XYZ file of C-alpha atoms in Angstrom:
582
model
C 13.888 -21.385 14.174
C 11.199 -22.200 16.737
C 8.766 -19.737 15.190
C 9.128 -20.897 11.599
C 8.880 -24.542 12.620
C 5.463 -23.740 14.110
C 4.645 -21.902 10.875
C 5.576 -25.077 8.996
C 3.133 -27.103 11.163
C 5.840 -29.252 12.773
C 7.230 -29.510 16.307
C 9.300 -26.412 17.277
C 12.475 -28.420 17.923
C 12.827 -29.160 14.210
C 13.216 -25.438 13.603
C 16.373 -25.506 15.716
C 17.821 -28.212 13.471
C 16.781 -26.121 10.450
C 18.789 -23.211 11.864
C 21.924 -25.341 12.176
C 22.549 -27.747 9.292
C 21.570 -25.536 6.294
C 23.768 -22.718 7.615
C 26.802 -25.009 7.781
C 26.239 -26.389 4.282
C 25.658 -22.973 2.690
C 28.782 -21.598 4.364
C 30.702 -24.359 2.569
C 29.216 -24.012 -0.927
C 27.618 -20.540 -1.080
C 29.157 -17.319 -2.367
C 27.129 -14.765 -0.391
C 29.466 -13.588 2.339
C 26.710 -11.983 4.380
C 23.882 -14.453 3.686
C 22.727 -16.569 6.623
C 20.749 -19.624 5.565
C 18.176 -21.302 7.765
C 14.453 -21.478 8.376
C 12.542 -18.992 6.233
C 8.954 -17.763 6.496
C 8.005 -18.282 2.833
C 9.356 -21.838 2.497
C 7.859 -22.766 5.875
C 4.450 -21.558 4.762
C 4.664 -23.539 1.524
C 5.742 -26.765 3.244
C 2.891 -26.331 5.749
C 0.440 -26.870 2.882
C 1.860 -30.347 2.270
C 2.035 -31.169 5.983
C -1.576 -30.166 6.665
C -2.806 -31.937 3.541
C -1.074 -35.278 4.113
C -1.052 -35.321 7.934
C -3.981 -33.123 9.031
C -4.579 -32.189 12.666
C -7.503 -34.587 12.802
C -5.078 -37.528 12.548
C -3.578 -36.635 15.938
C -6.596 -38.119 17.733
C -6.627 -41.195 15.487
C -2.898 -41.987 15.756
C -1.391 -43.805 18.692
C -0.258 -41.590 21.552
C 2.848 -43.676 22.234
C 6.164 -41.905 21.889
C 8.716 -42.999 19.323
C 12.357 -43.673 20.000
C 13.267 -40.380 18.280
C 13.535 -37.691 20.984
C 10.453 -39.073 22.701
C 8.136 -37.394 20.173
C 4.781 -38.854 19.162
C 4.151 -40.766 15.944
C 1.998 -37.845 14.776
C 4.867 -35.365 15.097
C 7.272 -37.710 13.310
C 4.828 -38.189 10.444
C 4.566 -34.435 10.072
C 8.313 -33.805 9.991
C 8.601 -36.698 7.538
C 6.421 -34.773 5.075
C 8.305 -31.493 5.618
C 11.658 -33.276 5.149
C 10.378 -34.849 1.923
C 9.457 -31.366 0.620
C 12.928 -30.139 1.567
C 14.618 -33.098 -0.135
C 12.699 -32.846 -3.415
C 12.972 -29.045 -3.469
C 16.739 -29.375 -3.052
C 16.943 -31.954 -5.827
C 15.103 -29.548 -8.146
C 17.553 -26.757 -7.273
C 20.561 -29.009 -7.907
C 19.031 -30.030 -11.246
C 18.678 -26.358 -12.149
C 22.363 -25.907 -11.299
C 23.304 -28.796 -13.601
C 21.217 -27.247 -16.384
C 22.884 -23.852 -15.721
C 19.522 -22.145 -15.318
C 21.054 -19.454 -13.134
C 21.558 -17.438 -16.319
C 17.759 -17.169 -16.580
C 17.427 -15.344 -13.269
C 17.260 -12.006 -15.106
C 13.583 -12.866 -15.556
C 13.170 -12.397 -11.795
C 12.938 -8.619 -11.926
C 12.975 -6.459 -8.819
C 9.263 -5.479 -8.981
C 8.235 -9.153 -9.276
C 10.440 -10.277 -6.364
C 9.323 -7.327 -4.239
C 5.621 -7.993 -4.875
C 5.933 -11.754 -4.373
C 7.809 -11.476 -1.063
C 5.431 -8.773 0.183
C 2.418 -10.916 -0.698
C 3.964 -13.976 0.931
C 4.759 -11.917 4.038
C 1.083 -10.934 4.139
C 0.185 -14.650 4.076
C 2.623 -15.356 6.929
C 1.157 -12.502 8.968
C -2.319 -13.878 8.381
C -1.260 -17.366 9.482
C -0.169 -15.945 12.863
C -3.463 -14.189 13.611
C -4.826 -17.199 15.522
C -1.824 -17.174 17.867
C -1.845 -13.391 18.289
C -5.517 -13.514 19.276
C -5.321 -16.776 21.228
C -8.009 -18.366 19.048
C -8.563 -21.981 18.098
C -8.860 -22.092 14.327
C -8.865 -24.917 11.765
C -6.164 -24.899 9.103
C -7.413 -22.932 6.077
C -5.548 -22.874 2.761
C -6.133 -22.978 -0.981
C -7.313 -20.246 -3.385
C -8.740 -17.232 -1.543
C -7.822 -18.901 1.769
C -6.387 -15.542 2.832
C -9.882 -14.032 2.881
C -11.532 -17.085 4.450
C -9.186 -16.812 7.450
C -10.251 -13.250 8.209
C -13.879 -14.165 7.610
C -13.528 -16.914 10.235
C -11.875 -14.484 12.676
C -14.710 -11.950 12.410
C -17.341 -14.659 12.702
C -15.725 -15.951 15.917
C -14.504 -12.651 17.310
C -15.966 -13.464 20.724
C -13.516 -16.362 21.165
C -10.511 -13.997 21.251
C -8.506 -14.288 24.482
C -7.877 -10.810 25.816
C -4.764 -11.942 27.709
C -3.144 -13.298 24.538
C -4.057 -10.154 22.587
C -2.584 -7.818 25.222
C 0.608 -9.888 25.524
C 0.946 -9.911 21.719
C 0.537 -6.133 21.485
C 3.036 -5.573 24.300
C 5.574 -7.898 22.641
C 5.204 -6.209 19.247
C 5.605 -2.714 20.753
C 8.723 -3.753 22.678
C 10.281 -5.483 19.667
C 9.632 -2.622 17.253
C 10.753 0.066 19.714
C 14.016 -1.624 20.702
C 14.879 -2.604 17.110
C 14.363 0.991 15.976
C 16.575 2.257 18.795
C 19.222 -0.305 17.868
C 19.113 0.913 14.279
C 19.373 4.588 15.200
C 22.214 4.191 17.685
C 24.111 1.327 16.065
C 27.069 3.605 15.358
C 27.307 4.673 18.998
C 26.849 1.331 20.768
C 29.275 -1.555 20.481
C 26.799 -4.352 21.213
C 23.306 -4.493 19.722
C 20.675 -5.590 22.230
C 19.275 -9.016 21.168
C 15.721 -8.037 22.035
C 14.203 -11.226 20.576
C 16.262 -13.366 22.937
C 15.546 -11.106 25.926
C 11.810 -11.178 25.194
C 11.781 -14.979 24.921
C 13.552 -15.348 28.281
C 11.362 -12.754 30.014
C 8.101 -14.151 28.616
C 9.029 -17.741 29.501
C 9.982 -16.744 33.037
C 6.800 -14.685 33.523
C 4.621 -17.494 32.174
C 6.321 -20.003 34.507
C 5.923 -17.810 37.583
C 2.265 -16.953 36.963
C 1.307 -20.318 35.434
C -0.373 -18.567 32.503
C -1.020 -21.863 30.737
C -3.516 -22.987 33.371
C -4.609 -19.635 34.795
C -5.349 -17.811 31.523
C -5.438 -20.700 29.066
C -2.496 -19.387 27.028
C -0.987 -21.833 24.557
C 2.737 -22.467 25.161
C 5.480 -24.061 23.057
C 5.648 -27.168 25.218
C 8.435 -29.687 25.679
C 11.604 -29.098 23.630
C 13.649 -32.333 23.422
C 17.363 -32.114 24.111
C 20.026 -33.141 21.588
C 20.161 -34.130 17.916
C 18.728 -37.496 16.800
C 20.560 -39.850 14.386
C 20.071 -39.045 10.702
C 17.254 -40.697 8.791
C 16.345 -40.632 5.102
C 13.212 -38.607 4.256
C 10.109 -40.478 3.122
C 10.533 -41.340 -0.549
C 7.051 -42.819 -0.908
C 5.361 -39.409 -0.757
C 7.632 -37.465 -3.141
C 5.042 -37.535 -5.911
C 2.455 -36.126 -3.508
C 4.581 -33.103 -2.537
C 5.967 -32.168 -5.960
C 3.879 -28.970 -6.132
C 5.169 -27.704 -2.788
C 8.710 -28.813 -3.705
C 8.687 -26.650 -6.827
C 7.338 -23.780 -4.750
C 10.129 -24.172 -2.201
C 12.771 -24.450 -4.947
C 11.664 -21.381 -6.913
C 10.376 -19.060 -4.195
C 13.194 -19.909 -1.789
C 15.845 -19.410 -4.467
C 14.325 -16.175 -5.766
C 14.144 -14.603 -2.305
C 17.615 -15.890 -1.384
C 19.199 -14.632 -4.594
C 17.674 -11.189 -4.117
C 19.149 -11.073 -0.606
C 22.556 -12.309 -1.802
C 22.684 -9.826 -4.689
C 21.653 -6.996 -2.383
C 24.471 -7.903 0.001
C 26.971 -8.207 -2.849
C 25.972 -4.819 -4.255
C 26.219 -3.187 -0.843
C 29.663 -4.582 -0.029
C 31.129 -4.498 -3.570
C 31.532 -8.153 -4.539
C 29.700 -10.565 -6.853
C 27.772 -13.808 -6.483
C 27.414 -16.636 -8.998
C 23.725 -17.276 -9.761
C 24.354 -20.923 -10.667
C 26.509 -21.550 -7.599
C 23.665 -20.266 -5.428
C 21.414 -22.931 -6.969
C 23.918 -25.590 -5.905
C 24.479 -24.162 -2.417
C 20.773 -23.897 -1.554
C 20.005 -27.232 -3.233
C 22.594 -29.092 -1.172
C 21.423 -27.240 1.958
C 17.925 -28.626 1.447
C 18.927 -32.117 0.324
C 21.499 -32.875 3.038
C 19.519 -31.188 5.815
C 16.445 -33.268 5.000
C 18.323 -36.302 6.421
C 18.508 -34.500 9.790
C 14.780 -33.743 10.257
C 14.996 -30.215 8.849
C 12.224 -28.179 7.274
C 12.890 -26.408 3.918
C 15.466 -23.636 4.193
C 16.483 -20.477 2.353
C 18.333 -17.250 3.082
C 17.047 -15.988 6.429
C 16.402 -12.242 6.324
C 16.547 -11.795 10.101
C 19.849 -13.619 10.547
C 21.340 -11.842 7.536
C 20.367 -8.484 9.044
C 22.034 -9.662 12.240
C 25.258 -10.280 10.342
C 25.041 -6.744 8.924
C 24.621 -5.166 12.346
C 27.502 -7.066 13.936
C 29.941 -6.152 11.159
C 30.432 -9.695 9.836
C 32.506 -9.976 6.671
C 32.541 -13.727 5.861
C 30.592 -16.917 6.484
C 32.805 -17.627 9.499
C 30.488 -15.396 11.528
C 27.547 -17.597 10.527
C 29.458 -20.725 11.569
C 30.149 -19.171 14.960
C 26.426 -18.525 15.396
C 25.859 -22.230 14.728
C 27.910 -23.000 17.841
C 25.399 -21.042 19.915
C 22.525 -22.876 18.208
C 24.144 -26.129 19.353
C 24.254 -24.786 22.907
C 20.529 -24.058 22.697
C 19.804 -27.547 21.335
C 21.769 -29.341 24.057
C 21.240 -27.054 27.063
C 18.776 -24.176 26.781
C 15.994 -25.668 24.620
C 14.112 -27.525 27.407
C 13.854 -24.243 29.375
C 11.616 -22.784 26.648
C 8.659 -25.007 27.596
C 6.754 -22.018 29.014
C 7.239 -19.689 26.049
C 3.755 -18.388 25.037
C 2.845 -18.994 21.404
C 1.506 -15.448 21.100
C 4.999 -14.117 21.908
C 6.509 -16.426 19.298
C 3.939 -15.178 16.771
C 4.834 -11.575 17.655
C 8.482 -12.286 16.863
C 7.439 -13.655 13.451
C 5.279 -10.614 12.693
C 7.980 -8.105 13.609
C 10.520 -10.148 11.640
C 8.363 -9.595 8.559
C 8.808 -5.826 8.764
C 11.583 -5.815 6.152
C 9.272 -7.451 3.613
C 6.075 -5.616 4.527
C 7.620 -2.145 4.201
C 8.207 -2.944 0.531
C 4.790 -1.382 0.023
C 6.782 1.854 -0.091
C 8.289 0.645 -3.384
C 4.994 1.464 -5.080
C 5.829 5.186 -5.040
C 9.166 4.773 -6.797
C 7.757 2.347 -9.378
C 4.973 4.852 -10.141
C 7.514 7.647 -10.643
C 9.985 5.564 -12.666
C 7.812 3.254 -14.777
C 4.052 2.894 -14.336
C 4.053 -0.475 -16.109
C 6.361 -1.867 -13.405
C 3.927 -0.406 -10.886
C 1.125 -2.356 -12.532
C 3.199 -5.552 -12.515
C 3.890 -5.091 -8.792
C 0.230 -4.623 -7.914
C -1.024 -7.517 -10.052
C 1.711 -9.875 -8.788
C 0.858 -8.992 -5.195
C -2.863 -9.613 -5.779
C -2.173 -13.000 -7.383
C 0.119 -13.922 -4.486
C -2.396 -13.193 -1.727
C -5.289 -14.733 -3.681
C -3.453 -17.957 -4.524
C 0.124 -18.620 -3.359
C 3.677 -17.258 -3.575
C 4.720 -19.617 -6.380
C 1.619 -18.708 -8.412
C 2.302 -15.011 -7.921
C 5.947 -15.453 -8.926
C 4.992 -17.333 -12.093
C 2.381 -14.730 -12.998
C 4.838 -11.882 -12.486
C 7.482 -13.482 -14.713
C 4.998 -14.297 -17.489
C 3.475 -10.809 -17.295
C 6.908 -9.159 -17.485
C 7.953 -11.213 -20.515
C 4.668 -10.489 -22.299
C 4.985 -6.739 -21.756
C 8.591 -6.606 -22.969
C 7.755 -8.671 -26.050
C 4.911 -6.264 -26.761
C 7.145 -3.206 -26.389
C 10.279 -4.354 -28.222
C 8.835 -4.337 -31.790
C 8.294 -0.572 -31.463
C 11.935 0.034 -30.636
C 13.968 2.262 -33.000
C 17.620 1.770 -33.866
C 20.153 4.502 -34.588
C 21.311 4.954 -38.160
C 25.027 4.397 -38.738
C 25.183 7.166 -41.338
C 23.650 9.615 -38.924
C 26.282 8.678 -36.335
C 29.121 9.444 -38.766
C 27.614 12.799 -39.705
C 27.262 13.674 -36.056
C 30.870 12.678 -35.396
C 32.060 15.027 -38.174
C 29.909 17.872 -36.861
C 31.267 17.463 -33.357
C 34.881 17.511 -34.558
C 34.406 20.830 -36.339
C 32.814 22.521 -33.349
C 35.651 22.164 -30.853
C 39.382 21.640 -30.761
C 41.020 18.273 -31.325
C 42.647 18.209 -27.880
C 39.290 18.076 -26.116
C 38.184 15.171 -28.258
C 41.199 13.228 -27.126
C 39.735 12.910 -23.640
C 36.260 11.604 -24.350
C 34.359 8.558 -25.536
C 31.040 8.558 -27.357
C 28.691 5.599 -26.882
C 25.332 5.383 -28.587
C 22.548 3.358 -26.974
C 20.302 2.376 -29.828
C 17.973 -0.088 -28.137
C 15.605 -0.077 -25.164
C 17.340 -0.566 -21.810
C 15.320 -3.068 -19.803
C 15.945 -6.007 -17.502
C 16.767 -8.225 -20.493
C 19.915 -6.333 -21.485
C 20.664 -4.027 -18.538
C 23.225 -6.350 -16.930
C 25.029 -6.967 -20.247
C 25.108 -3.217 -20.912
C 26.824 -2.602 -17.573
C 29.325 -5.419 -18.145
C 30.299 -4.231 -21.633
C 30.661 -0.628 -20.531
C 32.855 -1.525 -17.551
C 34.992 -3.752 -19.800
C 35.581 -0.811 -22.144
C 36.653 1.428 -19.262
C 38.930 -1.253 -17.788
C 40.462 -1.865 -21.198
C 40.979 1.876 -21.513
C 42.775 2.060 -18.177
C 45.007 -0.895 -19.106
C 45.956 0.692 -22.426
C 46.860 3.902 -20.622
C 49.617 2.093 -18.727
C 51.017 0.494 -21.875
C 50.942 3.569 -24.103
C 51.969 6.220 -21.599
C 54.600 8.620 -23.020
C 54.585 6.752 -26.358
C 52.044 8.680 -28.392
C 49.318 11.233 -28.016
C 45.707 10.203 -27.831
C 43.887 9.489 -31.058
C 40.492 10.799 -32.051
C 37.452 9.923 -30.024
C 36.042 6.415 -30.344
C 32.536 5.947 -31.609
C 30.800 2.890 -30.207
C 27.496 1.489 -31.229
C 25.636 -0.380 -28.494
C 23.268 -2.817 -30.178
C 21.174 -5.312 -28.236
C 23.415 -4.845 -25.214
C 26.659 -5.458 -27.195
C 29.353 -2.854 -27.771
C 30.955 -2.940 -31.227
C 33.917 -0.608 -31.779
C 34.079 1.404 -34.997
C 37.218 3.457 -34.312
C 40.551 2.980 -32.567
C 40.449 3.146 -28.785
C 41.500 6.379 -27.139
C 43.724 6.441 -24.120
C 43.498 9.768 -22.328
C 46.262 10.643 -19.927
C 43.972 12.985 -18.033
C 40.510 12.548 -16.630
C 38.284 10.931 -19.263
C 34.724 11.915 -20.137
C 32.067 9.475 -21.333
C 29.129 10.696 -23.414
C 26.106 8.416 -23.670
C 23.917 9.257 -26.662
C 20.415 8.202 -25.555
C 18.597 9.203 -28.743
C 18.013 5.534 -29.562
C 16.801 4.639 -26.045
C 13.120 4.490 -26.965
C 11.903 3.065 -23.653
C 13.216 1.752 -20.370
C 12.063 0.074 -17.187
C 13.067 0.217 -13.528
C 16.007 -2.169 -14.050
C 17.295 -0.047 -16.937
C 17.134 3.179 -14.946
C 18.838 1.591 -11.935
C 21.602 0.268 -14.209
C 22.158 3.705 -15.791
C 22.476 5.232 -12.327
C 24.813 2.416 -11.290
C 26.967 3.055 -14.390
C 27.095 6.735 -13.498
C 28.197 5.977 -9.921
C 30.761 3.342 -10.983
C 32.291 5.696 -13.564
C 32.392 8.456 -10.981
C 34.385 6.165 -8.682
C 36.807 5.566 -11.576
C 37.233 9.336 -12.131
C 35.270 9.192 -15.381
C 32.728 11.960 -16.001
C 29.463 10.688 -17.529
C 27.251 12.973 -19.608
C 23.957 11.944 -21.201
C 22.714 13.516 -24.432
C 19.328 13.393 -26.193
C 17.532 12.189 -23.030
C 13.750 12.218 -22.952
C 12.017 14.110 -20.160
C 10.755 10.858 -18.655
C 14.281 9.394 -18.519
C 15.679 12.513 -16.852
C 12.877 12.486 -14.286
C 13.302 8.771 -13.570
C 17.094 8.998 -13.131
C 16.866 12.064 -10.909
C 14.233 10.382 -8.765
C 16.008 7.031 -8.510
C 19.582 8.264 -8.116
C 18.909 11.545 -6.284
C 20.994 13.387 -8.899
C 19.400 16.783 -8.302
C 22.452 18.130 -6.468
C 25.002 16.807 -8.936
C 26.607 18.978 -11.604
C 24.801 19.028 -14.991
C 24.886 15.623 -16.694
C 21.875 15.881 -19.042
C 22.272 17.757 -22.352
C 20.077 18.375 -25.386
C 22.738 17.199 -27.840
C 26.180 15.650 -28.072
C 27.542 19.012 -29.208
C 26.268 20.645 -26.005
C 27.882 17.916 -23.918
C 31.245 18.349 -25.646
C 31.036 22.117 -25.261
C 30.464 21.620 -21.551
C 33.545 19.404 -21.308
C 35.573 21.991 -23.189
C 34.386 24.887 -21.012
C 35.153 22.947 -17.822
C 38.660 22.233 -19.104
C 39.308 25.855 -19.988
C 38.008 27.068 -16.649
């Protein structure tokens, strides 16, 4: 909270409020059981643009130095938080409006490569913004197009102004944080309590700075006075909403995209689902209501969410309990952090970005699965670091849509007559009893992010319907002939009566009509395979291209599994028959 408040160009105490109120509101309205909402690096960086533009640092010398009645802070600091709160308010209003318009259904446009590239690029921006604190340099605020490169140009031009003490303390802090976090990760199954190294480092650095008087002796910049308590609520400034609309849209879209990716990842890991539209409402209300309590824009906090993972939390109650400790900090511990060096705070931010920065490793899997997705990742990342996170996100979405539109007209569909001839041929090659225990589904369209989710839903519905019919028809009649399904544009249309095997069922996916795929399509095929395996349903794929086989084996690590890829449907059925006989 303290670190991201500094990143947002406001007083650190407002980051503590941003770690409290949004978490409480999301716990009430959100559906992500393991998502902790609070201050977030990307939204803080976006709101900082508005703060520095409307209340630049140069105004601090021009404004009156008298303290206001709010926590004893200066007029300058209150003007700055007023701008950040206005960004939070308008960004929340936009998110609530998107909930009303049910735009959560359009989130399939936010593909994994685009989100990965955007968050990695934004993390690179955040890292760059902390360079001045890590090096102990005085640097003017630099933003705008290509601002990323201008910052490093300024650093190299003024390299002699680097404070060696700040640099050494930053390096020491980063080494300690990374080392202890890695040890925590490796031995988390053997230790009952994970060492909160961030908290220990803050206490140790503050105590060392106090004892040695580093602020005066070495000229290190410290956090300064942290007011105690929570001030009365106040409405954000409505007169500047039109001036912050660009940043508000950035907060609404980038914050939601990153938060949804985190929520969906948690839901997938722990086997539950989240409502995309409900997440719009939860994050929108978190921003709107919190803006009345001097909070900066919020989103799902990756660090706090990882903390919930490591402590074994299962519901939002754990997040509410953490809010109690935040209150203790606000009312008791906060003033003791006066001596915390800014370079240590910057080190905590940099190490906290590790989860986003290591997404560079995704480039290898995108190259092996779909080189077009690899190109989208690289171009989205470049646009993000050259301009801003919201620009990179918009470019990635537009680029993805354009590529899919360009590829879809070349897609082939599977002929119905050919399917019937194949069905007859299969029936004559093996006995009728084997056919009673299998389903044949033909995928006759590309499998990409546009229809991957619908494909999974329809397929799981068929299997669930099959299991339900088994209970109703048990001991009444024998299974009928195999069902032939035609999957068209992500929809499953039945063309034969449903079968209801009493024994283990086999599912054959005819991929002869799957003319192309992307990363989302491959991941969904692997997910279907794993889900069916959990339901005791064997999945076999016929007529797969070499590129599809390679992509699925690489993504799902299927090398060690029993054979699932076959040249034809006949070969797949023969395999089922031979396994049954053996």
